[in-house]
PDB file of C-alpha atoms in Angstrom:
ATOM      1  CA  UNK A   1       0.664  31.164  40.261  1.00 59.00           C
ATOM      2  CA  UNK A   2      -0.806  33.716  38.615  1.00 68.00           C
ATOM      3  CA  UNK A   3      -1.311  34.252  34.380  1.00 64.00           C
ATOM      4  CA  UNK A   4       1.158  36.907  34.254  1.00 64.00           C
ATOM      5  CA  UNK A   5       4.016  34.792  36.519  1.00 67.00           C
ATOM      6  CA  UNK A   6       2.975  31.792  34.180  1.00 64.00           C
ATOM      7  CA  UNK A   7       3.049  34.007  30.665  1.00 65.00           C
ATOM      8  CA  UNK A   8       6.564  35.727  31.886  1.00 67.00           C
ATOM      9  CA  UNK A   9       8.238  32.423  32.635  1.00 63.00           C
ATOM     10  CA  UNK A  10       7.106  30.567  29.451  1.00 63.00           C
ATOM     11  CA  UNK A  11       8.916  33.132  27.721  1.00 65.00           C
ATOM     12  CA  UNK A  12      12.011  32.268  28.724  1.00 66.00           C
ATOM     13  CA  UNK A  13      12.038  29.022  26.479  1.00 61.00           C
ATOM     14  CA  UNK A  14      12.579  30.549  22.938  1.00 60.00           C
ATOM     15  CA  UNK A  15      10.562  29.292  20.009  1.00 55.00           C
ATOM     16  CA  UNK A  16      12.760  27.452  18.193  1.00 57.00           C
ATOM     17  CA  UNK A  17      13.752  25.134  21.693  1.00 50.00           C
ATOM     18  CA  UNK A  18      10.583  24.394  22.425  1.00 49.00           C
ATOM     19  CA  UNK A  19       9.987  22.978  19.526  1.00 51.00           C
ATOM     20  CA  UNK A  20      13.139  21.054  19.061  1.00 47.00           C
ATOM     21  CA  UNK A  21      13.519  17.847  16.370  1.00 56.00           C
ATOM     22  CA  UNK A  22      11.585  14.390  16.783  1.00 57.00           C
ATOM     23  CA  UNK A  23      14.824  13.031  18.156  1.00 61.00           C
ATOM     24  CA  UNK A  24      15.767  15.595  20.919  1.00 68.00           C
ATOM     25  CA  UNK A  25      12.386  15.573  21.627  1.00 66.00           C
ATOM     26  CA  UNK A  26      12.295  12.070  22.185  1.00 68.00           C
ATOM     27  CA  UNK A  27      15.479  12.798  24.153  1.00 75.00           C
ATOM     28  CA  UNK A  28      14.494  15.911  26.104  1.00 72.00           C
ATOM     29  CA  UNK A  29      11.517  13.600  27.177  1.00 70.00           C
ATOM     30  CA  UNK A  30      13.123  11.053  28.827  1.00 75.00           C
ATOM     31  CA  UNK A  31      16.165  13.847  30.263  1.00 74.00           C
ATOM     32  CA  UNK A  32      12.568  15.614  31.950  1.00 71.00           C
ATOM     33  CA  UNK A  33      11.531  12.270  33.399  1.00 70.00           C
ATOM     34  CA  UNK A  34      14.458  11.725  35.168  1.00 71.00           C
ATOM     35  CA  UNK A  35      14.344  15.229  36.052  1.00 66.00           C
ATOM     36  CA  UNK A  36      10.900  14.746  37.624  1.00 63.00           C
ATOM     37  CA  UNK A  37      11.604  11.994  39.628  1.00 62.00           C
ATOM     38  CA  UNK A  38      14.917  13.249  41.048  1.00 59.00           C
ATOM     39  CA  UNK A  39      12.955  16.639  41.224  1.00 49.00           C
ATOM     40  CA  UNK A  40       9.907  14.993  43.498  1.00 52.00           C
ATOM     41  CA  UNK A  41      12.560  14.192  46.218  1.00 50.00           C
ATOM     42  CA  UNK A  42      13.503  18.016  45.980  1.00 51.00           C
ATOM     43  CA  UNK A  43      10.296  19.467  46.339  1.00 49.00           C
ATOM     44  CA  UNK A  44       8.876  18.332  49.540  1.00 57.00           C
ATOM     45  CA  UNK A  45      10.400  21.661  51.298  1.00 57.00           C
ATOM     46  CA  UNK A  46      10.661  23.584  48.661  1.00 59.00           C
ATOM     47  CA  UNK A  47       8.242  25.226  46.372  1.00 69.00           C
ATOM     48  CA  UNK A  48       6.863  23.791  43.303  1.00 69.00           C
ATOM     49  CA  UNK A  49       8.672  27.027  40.953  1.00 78.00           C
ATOM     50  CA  UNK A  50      12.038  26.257  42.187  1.00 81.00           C
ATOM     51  CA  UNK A  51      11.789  22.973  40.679  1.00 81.00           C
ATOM     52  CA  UNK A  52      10.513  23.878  37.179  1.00 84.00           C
ATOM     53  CA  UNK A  53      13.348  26.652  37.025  1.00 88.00           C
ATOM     54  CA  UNK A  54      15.775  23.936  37.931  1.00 88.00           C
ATOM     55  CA  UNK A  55      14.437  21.831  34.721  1.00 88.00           C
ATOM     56  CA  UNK A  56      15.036  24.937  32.749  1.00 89.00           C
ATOM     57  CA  UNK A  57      18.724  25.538  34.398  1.00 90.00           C
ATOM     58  CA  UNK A  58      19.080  21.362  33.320  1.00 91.00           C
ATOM     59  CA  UNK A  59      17.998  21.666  29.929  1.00 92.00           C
ATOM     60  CA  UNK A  60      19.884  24.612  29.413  1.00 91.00           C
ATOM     61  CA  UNK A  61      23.155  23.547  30.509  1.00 90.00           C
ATOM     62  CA  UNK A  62      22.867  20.622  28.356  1.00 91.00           C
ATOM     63  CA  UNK A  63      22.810  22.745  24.752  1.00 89.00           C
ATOM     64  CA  UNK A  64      26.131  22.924  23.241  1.00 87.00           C
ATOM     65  CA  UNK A  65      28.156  26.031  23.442  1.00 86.00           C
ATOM     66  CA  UNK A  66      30.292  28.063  21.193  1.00 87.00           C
ATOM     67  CA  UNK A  67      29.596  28.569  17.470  1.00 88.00           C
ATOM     68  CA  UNK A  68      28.374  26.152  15.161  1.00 85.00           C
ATOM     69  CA  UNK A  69      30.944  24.098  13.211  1.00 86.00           C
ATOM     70  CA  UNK A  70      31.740  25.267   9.161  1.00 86.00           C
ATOM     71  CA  UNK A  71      29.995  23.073   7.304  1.00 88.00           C
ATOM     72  CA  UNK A  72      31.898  22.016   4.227  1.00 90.00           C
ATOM     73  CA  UNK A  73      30.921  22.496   0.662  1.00 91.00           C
ATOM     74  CA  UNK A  74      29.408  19.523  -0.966  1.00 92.00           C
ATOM     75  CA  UNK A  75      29.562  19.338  -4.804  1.00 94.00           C
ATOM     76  CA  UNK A  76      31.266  20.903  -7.684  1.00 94.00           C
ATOM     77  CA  UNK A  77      29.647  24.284  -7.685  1.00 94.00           C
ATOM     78  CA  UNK A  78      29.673  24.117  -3.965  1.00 93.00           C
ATOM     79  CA  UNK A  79      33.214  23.663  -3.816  1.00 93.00           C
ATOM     80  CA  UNK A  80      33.465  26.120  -6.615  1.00 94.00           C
ATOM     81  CA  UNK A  81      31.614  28.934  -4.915  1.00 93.00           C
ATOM     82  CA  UNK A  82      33.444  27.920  -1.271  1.00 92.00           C
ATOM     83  CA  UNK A  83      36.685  28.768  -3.048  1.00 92.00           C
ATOM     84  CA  UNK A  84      36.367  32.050  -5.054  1.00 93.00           C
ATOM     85  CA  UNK A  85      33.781  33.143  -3.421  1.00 92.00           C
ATOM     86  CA  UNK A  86      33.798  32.291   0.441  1.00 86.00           C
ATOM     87  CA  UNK A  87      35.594  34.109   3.055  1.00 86.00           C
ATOM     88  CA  UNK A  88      38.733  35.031   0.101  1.00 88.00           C
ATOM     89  CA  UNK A  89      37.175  36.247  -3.016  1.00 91.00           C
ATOM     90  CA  UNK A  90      38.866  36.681  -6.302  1.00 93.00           C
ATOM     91  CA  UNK A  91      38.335  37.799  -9.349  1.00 94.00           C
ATOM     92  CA  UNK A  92      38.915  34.318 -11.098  1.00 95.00           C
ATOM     93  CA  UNK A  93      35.497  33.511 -11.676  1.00 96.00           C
ATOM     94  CA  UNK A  94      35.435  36.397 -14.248  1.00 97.00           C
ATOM     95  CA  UNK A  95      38.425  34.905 -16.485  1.00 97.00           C
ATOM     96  CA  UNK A  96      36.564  31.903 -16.056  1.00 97.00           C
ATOM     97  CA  UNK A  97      33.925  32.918 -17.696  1.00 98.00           C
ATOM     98  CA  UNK A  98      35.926  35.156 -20.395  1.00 98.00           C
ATOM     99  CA  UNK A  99      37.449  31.601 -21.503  1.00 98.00           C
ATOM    100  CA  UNK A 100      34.394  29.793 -21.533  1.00 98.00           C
ATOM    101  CA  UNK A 101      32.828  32.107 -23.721  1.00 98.00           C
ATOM    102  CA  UNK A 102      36.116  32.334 -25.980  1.00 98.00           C
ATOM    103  CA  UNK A 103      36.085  28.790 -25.977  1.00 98.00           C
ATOM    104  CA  UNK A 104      32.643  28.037 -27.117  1.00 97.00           C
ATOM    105  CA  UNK A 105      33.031  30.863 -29.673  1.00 95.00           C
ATOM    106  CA  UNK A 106      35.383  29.255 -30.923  1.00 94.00           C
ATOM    107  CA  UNK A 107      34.071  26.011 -31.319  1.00 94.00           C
ATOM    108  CA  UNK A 108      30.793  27.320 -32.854  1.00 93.00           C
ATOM    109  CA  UNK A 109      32.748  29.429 -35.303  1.00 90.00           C
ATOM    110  CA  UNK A 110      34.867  26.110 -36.134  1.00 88.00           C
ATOM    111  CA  UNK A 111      31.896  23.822 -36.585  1.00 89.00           C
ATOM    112  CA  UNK A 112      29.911  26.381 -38.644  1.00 87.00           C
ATOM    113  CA  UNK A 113      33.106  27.187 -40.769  1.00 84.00           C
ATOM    114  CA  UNK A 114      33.120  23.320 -41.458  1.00 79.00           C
ATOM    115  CA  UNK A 115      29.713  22.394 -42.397  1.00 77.00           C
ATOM    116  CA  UNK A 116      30.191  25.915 -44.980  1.00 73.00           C
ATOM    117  CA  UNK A 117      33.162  24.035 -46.679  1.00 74.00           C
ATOM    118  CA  UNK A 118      31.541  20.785 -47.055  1.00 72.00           C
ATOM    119  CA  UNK A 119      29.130  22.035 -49.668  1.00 69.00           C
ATOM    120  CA  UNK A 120      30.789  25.301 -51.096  1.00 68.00           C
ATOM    121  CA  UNK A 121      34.794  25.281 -51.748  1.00 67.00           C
ATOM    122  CA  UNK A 122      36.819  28.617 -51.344  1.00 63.00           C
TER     123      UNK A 122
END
């Protein structure tokens, strides 16, 4: 086989496959053992390449299909953000904010007001 064969074919693996987790390695390992000695049995009549592709076909057919399941929020602010800010956004985080800053305006303004009566009457 020659370097260009060999270079074309290893690119069909992408990047991020072959260089998977420690535990689908671990299990990708043993999935290509068995593959090698069911594939032995195959290759007496037939060339060496077929077998390889048909580890690739294997491993391939075994990924999971579809999209990735929605991970859900975790958290307060994760929840938070999921809600006003995920997939229906609003424009409650904004009166949010608006009452927090009335609210701690408020409480400032009362605490100062306070500590100016204790020492100085009206």
């Amino acid at each position: 086989m020659s370097f260009v064969t060999r270079r074309a074919l290893s690119t069909l693996i992408p990047p991020k496959v072959a260089s998977p987790k420690r535990r689908e390695f671990r299990d990708q390992l043993e999935a290509k053992k068995q593959i090698l000695t069911e594939g032995k049995s195959q290759a007496i009549g037939a060339a060496p390449d077929a077998v390889r592709m048909q580890r690739v076909v294997n491993f391939y057919s075994k990924l999971p299909r579809g999209a990735a399941p929605e991970i859900k929020p975790t958290g307060i602010l994760g929840r938070y953000q999921a809600k006003y800010f995920g997939k229906n956004p609003s424009a409650a985080p904004i009166v949010h904010m608006i009452a927090f800053i009335v609210a701690v305006g408020y409480a400032q303004n009362y605490y100062f007001h306070l500590r100016h009566h204790k020492n100085h009457a009206h």
